[in-house]
Amino acid sequence: MIDVVLGIETSCDETSAAVLIRDAQRIELASLVILSQDIHAVFGGVVPELASRAHVRTIGPVVRQALDIAGVSLGAIDAIAVTAGPGLVGSLLVGVCFAKALAATTNRALIGVHHLEGHVFAPTLQYPDCAPPFVALVVSGGHTLLLDVPDWGRYRVLGETRDDAAGEAFDKVAGLLGLGYPGGPAIESVAHRGTDRFDLPRPMRGDGFDFSFSGLKTAVLHAVRRSPDVARDQADLAASFQSAVFDVLTDKVDRAVERTGYATVVLGGGVACSRTLAKVMAGHLAGRVRVVVAEPRLNADNAAMIARAGWFHLERGERSDAYLDADPRLPWPGLERGPVLTHIGGPS
Amino acid sequence: MSLYLALDTATDLGSVAVGSPEGVLAELTFSDRRHAAALMPAIDEAMRLAGADWNAVSGIVVADGPGSFTGLRIGVATVKGILAVRDGLELRSVPSLLGLAWAIARVVPGPVAALYDALRGDVFAAVYDTDGTTVRECQAPTLLPAAELARRIPCRPVVAAGDGAVAHSAAVRSWTGRDPVGPPAGAPRASALVELLAVEGVTKRIDDIDAFEPTYGRRAAAQDRWEAKHGRPLPDPDGD
């Protein structure tokens, strides 16, 4: 019986630990600590070696703080769930090695978790009634993935990006506009002062389920070059770019809902921290489906979602052995690729 | 008997040992470059071979660098995970190049150069003269182009060992007059770290486990580039 799970996540530039505790039949979030490495802002992107070095310094205190807040000792933990991939290998290794040593020294169960599966599970920590079948959109700095989730543990790819991830496009465009890093929050914070007047393209809108953001980024670059006063146009360019991205995301999700017939849409990943995206998506799909978006700390890279996804696998009797390794290109267990099927007569 | 767990993951050849300065009970090496996968099972196996459980262990001694950044982090992150549970254990560190030199000096008398490949034509280098009970540091761990070994290191070793010696064999031959000693003979051995516990002043006690990190021997390249471009130091890398 699993009652207490410690989660550890170090796949990129956040060192995170969380404790989940079973309370009656519910899984409660007892603590979540996320330590972000601000240093990467001066580089305009994550520097892998600096991220790895920082994780070594912070992993111990972060895990200890998560245990302290939850009021549990290491001895009370039943299992340890850790992100095994995908991500930056040097960063992943710190969490994996720390978790393996904890598990071996305490003789507790260990489960390696796929980072993106964590993002799909994240909303259930806030909305325990959220359950498949649903359409999931996972959007972050490294991934843009549209999924048909007929059941926990089964994920059918409907569409994915053919070039830049959505979050990556935000980072690059924020750079073009002289805004900070990470780009998503930087663009959102000025976009609300601007208007969508630049008529930017909506790449691949109305065309299948895949995404492409590279051309949109180039369109912003041209608009910046044409602008006689970028400082003056900054808010309007930000608003125009953000609208273009969110229009495409909304359009694809809408098509996925139509194709699957599902009544629920789940948004996850760092880009889903955007209040604007949640509002646009909910407004567009209002009256047709329920749009579930967790609070930002559960959409950012965090250990709570890793513990929750790990809990699912642990309850199925799965365990990682002492040879668990970090894998920057870890295949997602349960991920299916193939032709997109039409669900006749509603949810399957 | 008070046992120590010793580990060295500074290079492609990882090594784990359990023992005390009076005698090493078990030693394992692994070489598949998957230290993250192999290290914890190797520790478990070394403990099993030594007939020891954690209650018999009083400390950990780790080769803290320089060497492979990734390899060093695997060792230190693992140590921190163990100490998060076994917080009564003493932690001591040894320069990784000293561990290698000590292992080589068991069979080759005279000053030994330990060289680890630092990529980009550079080596992490140190020279130690040891006699099985004492250590004389002829050259403290340093980073330099392999081509400048002979010119910049004041003492001449009788032999040079390590993956850096093998990667730059021509420079090593012209410096020492001998072929380099590479793995497996010229490989780090965790048993050397255990033996070094008995040598006065060469291991360092680590009291602040959280702040402990590898002695990388080189800054991140991105940091050097940033500082060269901006003409000022990078803001506090912890920035948290």
Coordinates of C-alpha atoms in Angstrom, one line a residue:
Chain A
M1 CA 0.0 0.0 0.0
I2 CA 1.4 3.4 -1.0
D3 CA 0.5 6.2 1.4
V4 CA 3.4 8.7 1.2
V5 CA 5.4 9.5 -2.0
L6 CA 8.3 11.8 -2.3
G7 CA 8.8 13.4 -5.7
I8 CA 12.0 14.8 -7.1
E9 CA 12.3 16.8 -10.3
T10 CA 15.5 18.3 -11.8
S11 CA 15.0 17.9 -15.5
C12 CA 15.9 21.5 -16.4
D13 CA 16.5 24.6 -14.3
E14 CA 14.1 24.1 -11.4
T15 CA 15.1 22.0 -8.4
S16 CA 11.9 20.7 -7.0
A17 CA 10.7 18.2 -4.3
A18 CA 7.2 17.4 -3.1
V19 CA 5.4 15.1 -0.8
L20 CA 2.0 13.5 -1.5
I21 CA 0.0 11.8 1.2
R22 CA -3.0 9.6 1.0
D23 CA -5.9 11.0 3.0
A24 CA -8.9 8.7 3.0
Q25 CA -9.3 7.9 -0.7
R26 CA -7.7 11.1 -1.9
I27 CA -4.1 11.9 -2.8
E28 CA -3.3 15.2 -1.1
L29 CA -0.4 17.5 -1.9
A30 CA 1.3 17.9 1.5
S31 CA 4.2 20.0 0.2
L32 CA 5.8 21.4 -2.9
V33 CA 9.1 23.3 -3.1
I34 CA 10.3 24.7 -6.4
L35 CA 13.7 26.5 -6.5
S36 CA 14.1 28.3 -9.8
Q37 CA 17.6 29.2 -11.0
D38 CA 17.4 32.9 -11.9
I39 CA 21.0 32.9 -13.3
H40 CA 19.8 31.7 -16.8
A41 CA 17.9 35.0 -17.4
V42 CA 21.1 36.8 -18.1
F43 CA 21.9 34.3 -20.8
G44 CA 18.4 34.4 -22.3
G45 CA 18.1 30.6 -22.0
V46 CA 19.2 27.7 -19.8
V47 CA 22.9 27.0 -19.6
P48 CA 23.1 23.2 -19.0
E49 CA 26.4 23.2 -17.1
L50 CA 25.3 26.0 -14.7
A51 CA 22.0 24.3 -14.2
S52 CA 23.7 21.0 -13.3
R53 CA 26.0 22.7 -10.9
A54 CA 23.2 24.5 -9.2
H55 CA 21.1 21.3 -8.7
V56 CA 24.1 19.8 -6.8
R57 CA 24.0 22.7 -4.4
T58 CA 20.2 22.8 -4.0
I59 CA 19.0 19.2 -4.1
G60 CA 19.6 18.5 -0.4
P61 CA 18.0 21.6 1.1
V62 CA 15.0 21.4 -1.3
V63 CA 14.2 17.8 -0.4
R64 CA 14.7 18.5 3.3
Q65 CA 12.4 21.5 3.1
A66 CA 9.6 19.5 1.3
L67 CA 9.8 16.9 4.0
D68 CA 9.7 19.5 6.8
I69 CA 6.7 21.3 5.3
A70 CA 4.9 18.0 5.0
G71 CA 5.8 17.1 8.5
V72 CA 7.2 13.7 7.5
S73 CA 10.5 12.0 8.0
L74 CA 12.3 10.0 5.3
G75 CA 11.4 6.9 7.3
A76 CA 7.7 7.6 6.7
I77 CA 8.1 7.7 2.9
D78 CA 6.8 4.6 1.1
A79 CA 8.3 5.4 -2.3
I80 CA 10.4 7.9 -4.2
A81 CA 9.4 9.1 -7.7
V82 CA 12.0 10.9 -9.8
T83 CA 12.0 12.4 -13.3
A84 CA 14.2 10.1 -15.4
G85 CA 13.7 12.0 -18.6
P86 CA 13.4 13.7 -21.0
G87 CA 15.4 16.8 -20.2
L88 CA 18.9 18.1 -19.8
V89 CA 21.0 15.0 -19.0
G90 CA 23.3 16.8 -16.5
S91 CA 20.4 18.2 -14.6
L92 CA 18.4 14.9 -14.7
L93 CA 21.4 13.0 -13.3
V94 CA 21.5 15.0 -10.1
G95 CA 17.9 14.1 -9.2
V96 CA 18.2 10.5 -10.3
C97 CA 21.4 9.8 -8.4
F98 CA 20.1 11.6 -5.3
A99 CA 16.8 9.7 -5.5
K100 CA 18.5 6.3 -6.1
A101 CA 20.7 6.8 -3.1
L102 CA 17.7 7.8 -0.9
A103 CA 15.8 4.7 -2.1
A104 CA 18.7 2.3 -1.6
T105 CA 19.7 3.6 1.8
T106 CA 16.1 3.6 3.1
N107 CA 15.2 0.4 1.3
R108 CA 12.1 2.2 -0.3
A109 CA 10.5 1.7 -3.7
L110 CA 11.8 3.8 -6.6
I111 CA 10.0 4.8 -9.7
G112 CA 11.5 6.8 -12.7
V113 CA 8.9 9.0 -14.2
H114 CA 8.5 10.6 -17.7
H115 CA 8.4 14.3 -17.3
L116 CA 5.6 14.9 -19.8
E117 CA 3.4 12.2 -18.1
G118 CA 3.8 14.3 -15.0
H119 CA 2.4 17.3 -16.8
V120 CA -0.7 15.3 -17.8
F121 CA -1.3 14.2 -14.2
A122 CA -0.7 17.7 -12.7
P123 CA -4.3 19.0 -12.8
T124 CA -5.6 16.1 -10.8
L125 CA -3.7 17.4 -7.8
Q126 CA -6.0 20.4 -7.8
Y127 CA -9.0 18.8 -9.4
P128 CA -9.2 15.2 -8.2
D129 CA -12.3 14.6 -10.3
C130 CA -10.4 15.3 -13.5
A131 CA -10.0 11.9 -15.2
P132 CA -9.8 10.5 -18.7
P133 CA -11.0 10.4 -21.3
F134 CA -9.8 13.9 -22.2
V135 CA -7.8 15.9 -24.8
A136 CA -4.5 17.0 -23.3
L137 CA -2.4 19.9 -24.6
V138 CA 1.1 19.9 -23.1
V139 CA 2.9 23.1 -24.0
S140 CA 6.3 24.1 -22.6
G141 CA 9.7 25.4 -23.6
G142 CA 10.7 22.0 -24.9
H143 CA 7.4 20.4 -26.1
T144 CA 4.1 21.1 -27.9
L145 CA 2.0 17.9 -27.8
L146 CA -1.6 17.4 -28.4
L147 CA -2.8 14.1 -27.0
D148 CA -5.9 11.8 -26.9
V149 CA -5.9 10.4 -23.4
P150 CA -8.6 7.6 -23.4
D151 CA -7.4 6.3 -20.0
W152 CA -4.5 6.8 -17.5
G153 CA -1.4 5.3 -18.9
R154 CA -2.5 5.5 -22.5
Y155 CA -1.6 8.5 -24.6
R156 CA -2.2 8.8 -28.3
V157 CA -0.4 11.5 -30.1
L158 CA -2.8 13.7 -32.2
G159 CA -0.2 16.3 -33.1
E160 CA 3.1 17.9 -32.2
T161 CA 5.3 20.7 -33.3
R162 CA 7.3 20.3 -36.4
D163 CA 9.9 22.9 -35.4
D164 CA 10.0 25.2 -32.3
A165 CA 8.0 24.3 -29.2
A166 CA 5.5 27.0 -28.2
G167 CA 7.5 28.1 -25.2
E168 CA 10.6 28.2 -27.2
A169 CA 8.9 30.6 -29.7
F170 CA 7.9 32.8 -26.7
D171 CA 11.5 32.9 -25.5
K172 CA 12.9 33.8 -28.9
V173 CA 10.2 36.5 -29.6
A174 CA 10.7 38.0 -26.2
G175 CA 14.4 38.3 -27.1
L176 CA 13.4 40.0 -30.4
L177 CA 11.2 42.5 -28.5
G178 CA 13.9 43.2 -25.9
L179 CA 11.8 41.5 -23.1
G180 CA 13.2 39.2 -20.5
Y181 CA 13.5 35.5 -20.1
P182 CA 11.5 33.3 -19.7
G183 CA 9.5 34.8 -22.6
G184 CA 6.0 33.6 -21.8
P185 CA 5.4 35.7 -18.7
A186 CA 7.5 38.6 -20.1
I187 CA 5.3 38.8 -23.2
E188 CA 2.1 38.3 -21.3
S189 CA 2.9 41.1 -18.9
V190 CA 3.2 43.7 -21.8
A191 CA 0.6 42.1 -24.2
H192 CA -2.3 43.2 -22.1
R193 CA -1.4 46.8 -22.8
G194 CA -1.3 46.2 -26.6
T195 CA -3.7 45.3 -29.4
D196 CA -3.5 42.5 -31.9
R197 CA -3.0 44.8 -35.0
F198 CA 0.0 43.3 -36.7
D199 CA -1.9 40.6 -38.6
L200 CA 0.6 37.9 -38.0
P201 CA 0.1 34.4 -39.6
R202 CA -1.6 31.5 -37.8
P203 CA 0.7 28.7 -39.1
M204 CA -1.1 25.4 -39.9
R205 CA -4.4 26.7 -38.6
G206 CA -7.1 24.5 -40.1
D207 CA -4.5 22.0 -41.2
G208 CA -4.3 18.7 -39.2
F209 CA -3.2 18.6 -35.6
D210 CA 0.5 19.4 -35.9
F211 CA 2.0 22.8 -35.0
S212 CA 4.7 25.0 -36.5
F213 CA 5.9 28.2 -34.8
S214 CA 9.1 28.9 -36.7
G215 CA 7.5 30.9 -39.4
L216 CA 5.5 33.0 -36.9
K217 CA 8.7 33.9 -35.1
T218 CA 10.2 35.0 -38.5
A219 CA 7.1 37.1 -39.1
V220 CA 7.7 38.9 -35.8
L221 CA 11.3 39.4 -36.8
H222 CA 10.2 41.1 -40.1
A223 CA 7.7 43.2 -38.2
V224 CA 10.4 44.3 -35.8
R225 CA 12.7 45.3 -38.6
R226 CA 9.9 47.2 -40.4
S227 CA 8.9 49.0 -37.2
P228 CA 10.1 52.7 -37.0
D229 CA 9.8 52.5 -33.2
V230 CA 10.1 49.1 -31.7
A231 CA 9.7 50.5 -28.1
R232 CA 6.4 52.0 -29.1
D233 CA 5.2 48.9 -31.0
Q234 CA 6.5 46.5 -28.3
A235 CA 3.1 45.9 -26.5
D236 CA 1.2 45.6 -29.8
L237 CA 3.8 43.1 -31.2
A238 CA 3.6 41.1 -28.0
A239 CA -0.2 41.1 -28.1
S240 CA -0.2 40.1 -31.8
F241 CA 2.3 37.3 -31.3
Q242 CA 0.6 35.9 -28.2
S243 CA -2.8 36.0 -30.0
A244 CA -1.4 34.2 -33.0
V245 CA 0.0 31.4 -30.8
F246 CA -3.0 31.0 -28.7
D247 CA -5.4 31.1 -31.7
V248 CA -3.4 28.2 -33.2
L249 CA -3.4 26.2 -29.9
T250 CA -7.1 26.8 -29.4
D251 CA -7.9 25.8 -33.0
K252 CA -6.0 22.5 -32.7
V253 CA -7.6 21.7 -29.3
D254 CA -11.0 22.5 -30.8
R255 CA -10.4 20.1 -33.7
A256 CA -9.2 17.4 -31.2
V257 CA -12.4 17.8 -29.2
E258 CA -14.5 17.5 -32.3
R259 CA -12.5 14.4 -33.5
T260 CA -12.6 12.6 -30.1
G261 CA -16.0 13.7 -28.8
Y262 CA -14.5 14.1 -25.4
A263 CA -16.0 16.5 -22.8
T264 CA -12.8 17.5 -21.1
V265 CA -9.6 19.3 -22.1
V266 CA -6.5 19.4 -19.9
L267 CA -3.8 22.0 -20.3
G268 CA -0.3 21.4 -18.9
G269 CA 3.2 22.6 -19.1
G270 CA 4.9 25.9 -18.5
V271 CA 3.0 27.8 -21.2
A272 CA -0.2 26.7 -19.5
C273 CA 0.8 29.0 -16.6
S274 CA -0.5 31.8 -18.8
R275 CA -3.8 33.1 -17.5
T276 CA -4.5 34.5 -20.9
L277 CA -4.3 31.1 -22.6
A278 CA -6.6 29.5 -20.0
K279 CA -9.1 32.4 -20.5
V280 CA -8.9 32.2 -24.4
M281 CA -9.3 28.4 -24.4
A282 CA -12.1 28.4 -21.9
G283 CA -13.9 31.2 -23.7
H284 CA -13.6 29.5 -27.1
L285 CA -14.8 26.1 -25.8
A286 CA -17.4 27.4 -23.4
G287 CA -20.6 25.4 -23.2
R288 CA -19.0 22.5 -25.1
V289 CA -16.3 21.1 -22.9
R290 CA -14.7 21.6 -19.4
V291 CA -11.2 23.1 -19.6
V292 CA -9.0 22.0 -16.7
V293 CA -6.0 24.1 -15.9
A294 CA -4.1 23.8 -12.7
E295 CA -2.5 26.7 -10.8
P296 CA 0.9 27.9 -12.2
R297 CA 3.1 26.1 -9.6
L298 CA 1.6 22.8 -10.8
N299 CA 2.1 23.7 -14.5
A300 CA 5.7 24.8 -14.1
D301 CA 8.2 22.0 -13.8
N302 CA 7.5 20.7 -10.4
A303 CA 8.0 17.5 -8.3
A304 CA 4.3 17.2 -7.3
M305 CA 3.3 16.1 -10.8
I306 CA 6.2 13.6 -10.8
A307 CA 5.1 12.2 -7.5
R308 CA 1.5 11.9 -8.8
A309 CA 2.4 10.2 -12.1
G310 CA 4.8 8.0 -10.1
W311 CA 2.0 7.1 -7.7
F312 CA -0.1 5.8 -10.7
H313 CA 2.7 3.5 -11.8
L314 CA 3.6 2.4 -8.3
E315 CA -0.1 1.4 -7.7
R316 CA 0.1 -0.7 -10.8
G317 CA 3.0 -2.6 -9.2
E318 CA 5.7 -1.0 -11.3
R319 CA 9.2 -0.3 -9.8
S320 CA 12.5 1.0 -11.1
D321 CA 15.5 -1.0 -10.1
A322 CA 18.8 0.2 -8.8
Y323 CA 20.1 0.6 -12.3
L324 CA 17.7 3.4 -13.2
D325 CA 19.5 6.0 -15.4
A326 CA 18.7 9.4 -16.6
D327 CA 17.7 9.4 -20.3
P328 CA 17.5 12.8 -22.0
R329 CA 15.3 11.2 -24.8
L330 CA 13.3 8.8 -22.5
P331 CA 10.5 7.2 -24.5
W332 CA 7.1 7.8 -22.9
P333 CA 5.6 4.6 -21.7
G334 CA 2.1 4.2 -23.0
L335 CA 2.6 6.7 -25.8
E336 CA 1.0 5.5 -29.1
R337 CA 1.6 7.0 -32.5
G338 CA -0.5 6.2 -35.5
P339 CA -3.4 7.3 -37.5
V340 CA -5.8 9.5 -35.7
L341 CA -9.1 7.7 -35.3
T342 CA -12.5 9.2 -35.2
H343 CA -14.5 8.2 -32.2
I344 CA -17.9 7.4 -33.5
G345 CA -20.7 8.1 -31.0
G346 CA -18.8 10.1 -28.5
P347 CA -16.1 9.2 -26.0
S348 CA -14.7 5.7 -26.2
Chain B
M1 CA 36.2 -1.9 12.9
S2 CA 35.2 1.5 11.6
L3 CA 34.6 1.2 7.9
Y4 CA 34.5 3.8 5.1
L5 CA 32.8 3.8 1.8
A6 CA 35.0 5.2 -0.9
L7 CA 34.0 6.3 -4.4
D8 CA 35.7 7.8 -7.4
T9 CA 33.6 8.7 -10.5
A10 CA 35.9 11.4 -11.9
T11 CA 36.7 9.5 -15.1
D12 CA 35.1 6.8 -17.4
L13 CA 36.4 4.2 -15.0
G14 CA 34.4 4.4 -11.8
S15 CA 35.5 2.7 -8.6
V16 CA 33.9 1.9 -5.3
A17 CA 35.6 0.4 -2.2
V18 CA 34.7 -0.5 1.4
G19 CA 37.3 -0.8 4.1
S20 CA 39.5 1.0 6.5
P21 CA 43.2 2.1 6.4
E22 CA 43.9 -1.3 8.1
G23 CA 42.6 -3.1 5.1
V24 CA 40.3 -2.8 2.1
L25 CA 37.5 -5.4 2.2
A26 CA 36.0 -4.9 -1.2
E27 CA 36.6 -3.0 -4.3
L28 CA 34.7 -2.8 -7.6
T29 CA 35.3 -0.9 -10.9
F30 CA 32.9 -0.3 -13.7
S31 CA 33.7 1.2 -17.1
D32 CA 30.6 1.5 -19.3
R33 CA 30.3 5.3 -18.9
R34 CA 26.9 4.8 -17.3
H35 CA 28.0 5.8 -13.8
A36 CA 24.6 7.0 -12.9
A37 CA 23.2 3.5 -13.6
A38 CA 26.1 1.5 -12.1
L39 CA 27.2 3.5 -9.0
M40 CA 24.4 2.7 -6.5
P41 CA 24.4 -1.0 -7.5
A42 CA 28.2 -1.1 -7.2
I43 CA 28.0 0.5 -3.7
D44 CA 25.4 -2.1 -2.7
E45 CA 27.6 -4.9 -4.1
A46 CA 30.8 -3.6 -2.4
M47 CA 28.9 -3.5 0.9
R48 CA 27.7 -7.0 0.4
L49 CA 31.1 -8.3 -0.5
A50 CA 32.6 -6.6 2.5
G51 CA 29.9 -8.2 4.7
A52 CA 29.0 -4.7 5.9
D53 CA 25.7 -2.9 6.5
W54 CA 25.3 0.9 6.9
N55 CA 25.6 0.5 10.7
A56 CA 29.2 -0.7 10.3
V57 CA 30.1 2.4 8.2
S58 CA 31.3 5.5 9.9
G59 CA 32.1 7.6 6.9
I60 CA 32.4 8.2 3.2
V61 CA 35.5 9.4 1.3
V62 CA 35.0 10.7 -2.2
A63 CA 37.3 11.8 -4.9
D64 CA 35.9 15.3 -5.4
G65 CA 37.7 16.3 -8.6
P66 CA 38.9 17.6 -10.9
G67 CA 37.7 15.3 -13.7
S68 CA 34.6 14.7 -15.8
F69 CA 32.0 17.3 -14.6
T70 CA 29.2 14.8 -15.1
G71 CA 31.0 11.9 -13.4
L72 CA 31.9 14.1 -10.4
R73 CA 28.3 15.2 -10.0
I74 CA 27.0 11.6 -10.1
G75 CA 29.3 10.8 -7.2
V76 CA 28.5 13.9 -5.2
A77 CA 24.7 13.7 -5.8
T78 CA 24.8 10.0 -4.7
V79 CA 26.8 10.9 -1.6
K80 CA 24.3 13.6 -0.7
G81 CA 21.4 11.2 -1.1
I82 CA 23.1 8.7 1.3
L83 CA 23.9 11.4 3.8
A84 CA 20.4 12.7 3.7
V85 CA 19.4 9.4 5.3
R86 CA 22.6 8.5 7.2
D87 CA 23.3 12.0 8.5
G88 CA 25.7 10.7 11.2
L89 CA 28.3 9.6 8.7
E90 CA 31.5 11.6 8.4
L91 CA 32.3 12.9 4.8
R92 CA 35.8 13.4 3.7
S93 CA 37.1 14.4 0.2
V94 CA 40.4 13.7 -1.6
P95 CA 41.7 15.3 -4.8
S96 CA 40.9 12.8 -7.5
L97 CA 44.4 13.2 -9.0
L98 CA 46.0 12.3 -5.7
G99 CA 43.8 9.1 -5.6
L100 CA 45.1 8.1 -9.0
A101 CA 48.8 9.0 -8.2
W102 CA 48.6 7.0 -4.9
A103 CA 47.3 3.9 -6.8
I104 CA 50.1 4.1 -9.4
A105 CA 52.8 4.7 -6.7
R106 CA 52.0 1.3 -5.2
V107 CA 53.9 -0.2 -8.1
V108 CA 56.1 2.7 -9.4
P109 CA 58.4 4.5 -7.0
G110 CA 59.1 8.1 -7.5
P111 CA 57.0 11.2 -8.5
V112 CA 53.8 10.3 -10.4
A113 CA 52.0 12.7 -12.7
A114 CA 48.2 12.1 -12.7
L115 CA 46.6 13.6 -15.8
Y116 CA 42.9 13.7 -16.6
D117 CA 41.6 14.8 -19.9
A118 CA 40.0 18.3 -19.7
L119 CA 39.1 18.4 -23.4
R120 CA 40.0 21.2 -25.7
G121 CA 43.6 20.1 -25.6
D122 CA 43.9 20.7 -21.9
V123 CA 44.6 18.3 -19.0
F124 CA 43.9 18.5 -15.3
A125 CA 47.4 17.7 -13.9
A126 CA 49.1 17.1 -10.6
V127 CA 52.3 15.5 -9.5
Y128 CA 52.7 13.6 -6.2
D129 CA 55.7 11.8 -4.6
T130 CA 54.4 9.2 -2.2
D131 CA 56.0 6.3 -0.3
G132 CA 53.0 4.5 1.0
T133 CA 52.8 6.5 4.2
T134 CA 53.4 10.1 3.2
V135 CA 52.4 12.4 0.3
R136 CA 54.6 15.2 -1.1
E137 CA 52.7 17.5 -3.4
C138 CA 55.2 18.5 -6.2
Q139 CA 52.4 20.1 -8.3
A140 CA 49.0 20.9 -6.9
P141 CA 46.0 20.1 -9.3
T142 CA 46.0 22.6 -12.1
L143 CA 44.6 23.0 -15.6
L144 CA 46.9 23.6 -18.5
P145 CA 47.4 22.7 -22.2
A146 CA 48.9 19.3 -22.5
A147 CA 51.6 20.7 -24.8
E148 CA 52.9 22.9 -21.9
L149 CA 53.3 20.1 -19.3
A150 CA 57.1 20.0 -19.5
R151 CA 57.5 23.7 -19.5
R152 CA 55.1 24.7 -16.8
I153 CA 55.4 21.9 -14.2
P154 CA 58.6 22.3 -12.2
C155 CA 59.2 18.6 -11.2
R156 CA 59.7 15.8 -13.6
P157 CA 57.7 12.7 -12.9
V158 CA 58.9 9.1 -13.5
V159 CA 55.6 8.2 -15.1
A160 CA 52.3 9.9 -16.1
A161 CA 49.0 8.1 -15.7
G162 CA 45.3 8.7 -16.4
D163 CA 43.1 9.2 -19.4
G164 CA 44.7 12.7 -20.0
A165 CA 48.1 11.0 -20.3
V166 CA 46.8 8.6 -22.9
A167 CA 45.0 11.3 -24.8
H168 CA 48.2 13.3 -25.1
S169 CA 50.8 10.5 -25.2
A170 CA 53.3 12.4 -27.4
A171 CA 53.5 15.3 -24.9
V172 CA 53.8 12.8 -22.1
R173 CA 56.5 10.8 -23.7
S174 CA 58.6 14.0 -24.3
W175 CA 58.0 15.0 -20.7
T176 CA 58.7 11.8 -18.8
G177 CA 60.6 9.8 -21.4
R178 CA 58.1 6.9 -20.9
D179 CA 54.8 5.8 -22.4
P180 CA 51.8 6.9 -20.4
V181 CA 50.1 4.4 -18.1
G182 CA 46.4 4.3 -19.1
P183 CA 43.5 2.2 -17.9
P184 CA 43.2 -0.4 -16.6
A185 CA 46.6 -0.3 -14.9
G186 CA 46.6 3.5 -14.8
A187 CA 43.0 3.9 -13.5
P188 CA 41.6 5.4 -10.4
R189 CA 41.1 3.0 -7.5
A190 CA 38.7 3.8 -4.7
S191 CA 40.9 1.6 -2.4
A192 CA 43.5 4.4 -2.7
L193 CA 41.1 6.8 -1.1
V194 CA 40.6 4.4 1.8
E195 CA 44.3 4.1 2.3
L196 CA 44.8 7.9 2.1
L197 CA 42.6 8.3 5.2
A198 CA 45.6 7.2 7.2
V199 CA 47.8 9.9 5.8
E200 CA 48.0 13.1 7.8
G201 CA 46.6 16.2 6.1
V202 CA 45.6 14.9 2.7
T203 CA 41.9 14.2 3.2
K204 CA 39.5 17.1 3.9
R205 CA 36.6 16.8 6.3
I206 CA 33.4 18.3 4.9
D207 CA 31.0 19.7 7.5
D208 CA 28.6 21.6 5.3
I209 CA 27.1 18.8 3.2
D210 CA 24.6 21.1 1.4
A211 CA 27.3 23.4 0.2
F212 CA 29.6 20.6 -0.8
E213 CA 30.2 20.4 -4.6
P214 CA 32.8 18.9 -6.8
T215 CA 36.1 20.6 -7.3
Y216 CA 35.4 21.0 -11.1
G217 CA 38.8 22.5 -11.9
R218 CA 37.3 24.6 -14.6
R219 CA 34.4 27.0 -14.8
A220 CA 31.4 26.6 -17.2
A221 CA 32.5 27.7 -20.6
A222 CA 29.3 29.8 -20.9
Q223 CA 30.4 31.7 -17.8
D224 CA 33.8 32.5 -19.3
R225 CA 32.2 33.7 -22.6
W226 CA 29.7 35.9 -20.8
E227 CA 32.3 37.5 -18.6
A228 CA 34.6 38.1 -21.5
K229 CA 31.8 39.7 -23.5
H230 CA 30.4 41.9 -20.6
G231 CA 33.7 42.7 -18.9
R232 CA 32.4 41.9 -15.4
P233 CA 31.7 38.9 -13.2
L234 CA 28.6 36.8 -13.7
P235 CA 26.0 37.6 -11.1
D236 CA 25.8 35.1 -8.2
P237 CA 25.2 31.8 -10.0
D238 CA 22.9 30.7 -7.2
G239 CA 20.6 33.7 -7.9
D240 CA 18.0 32.1 -5.8

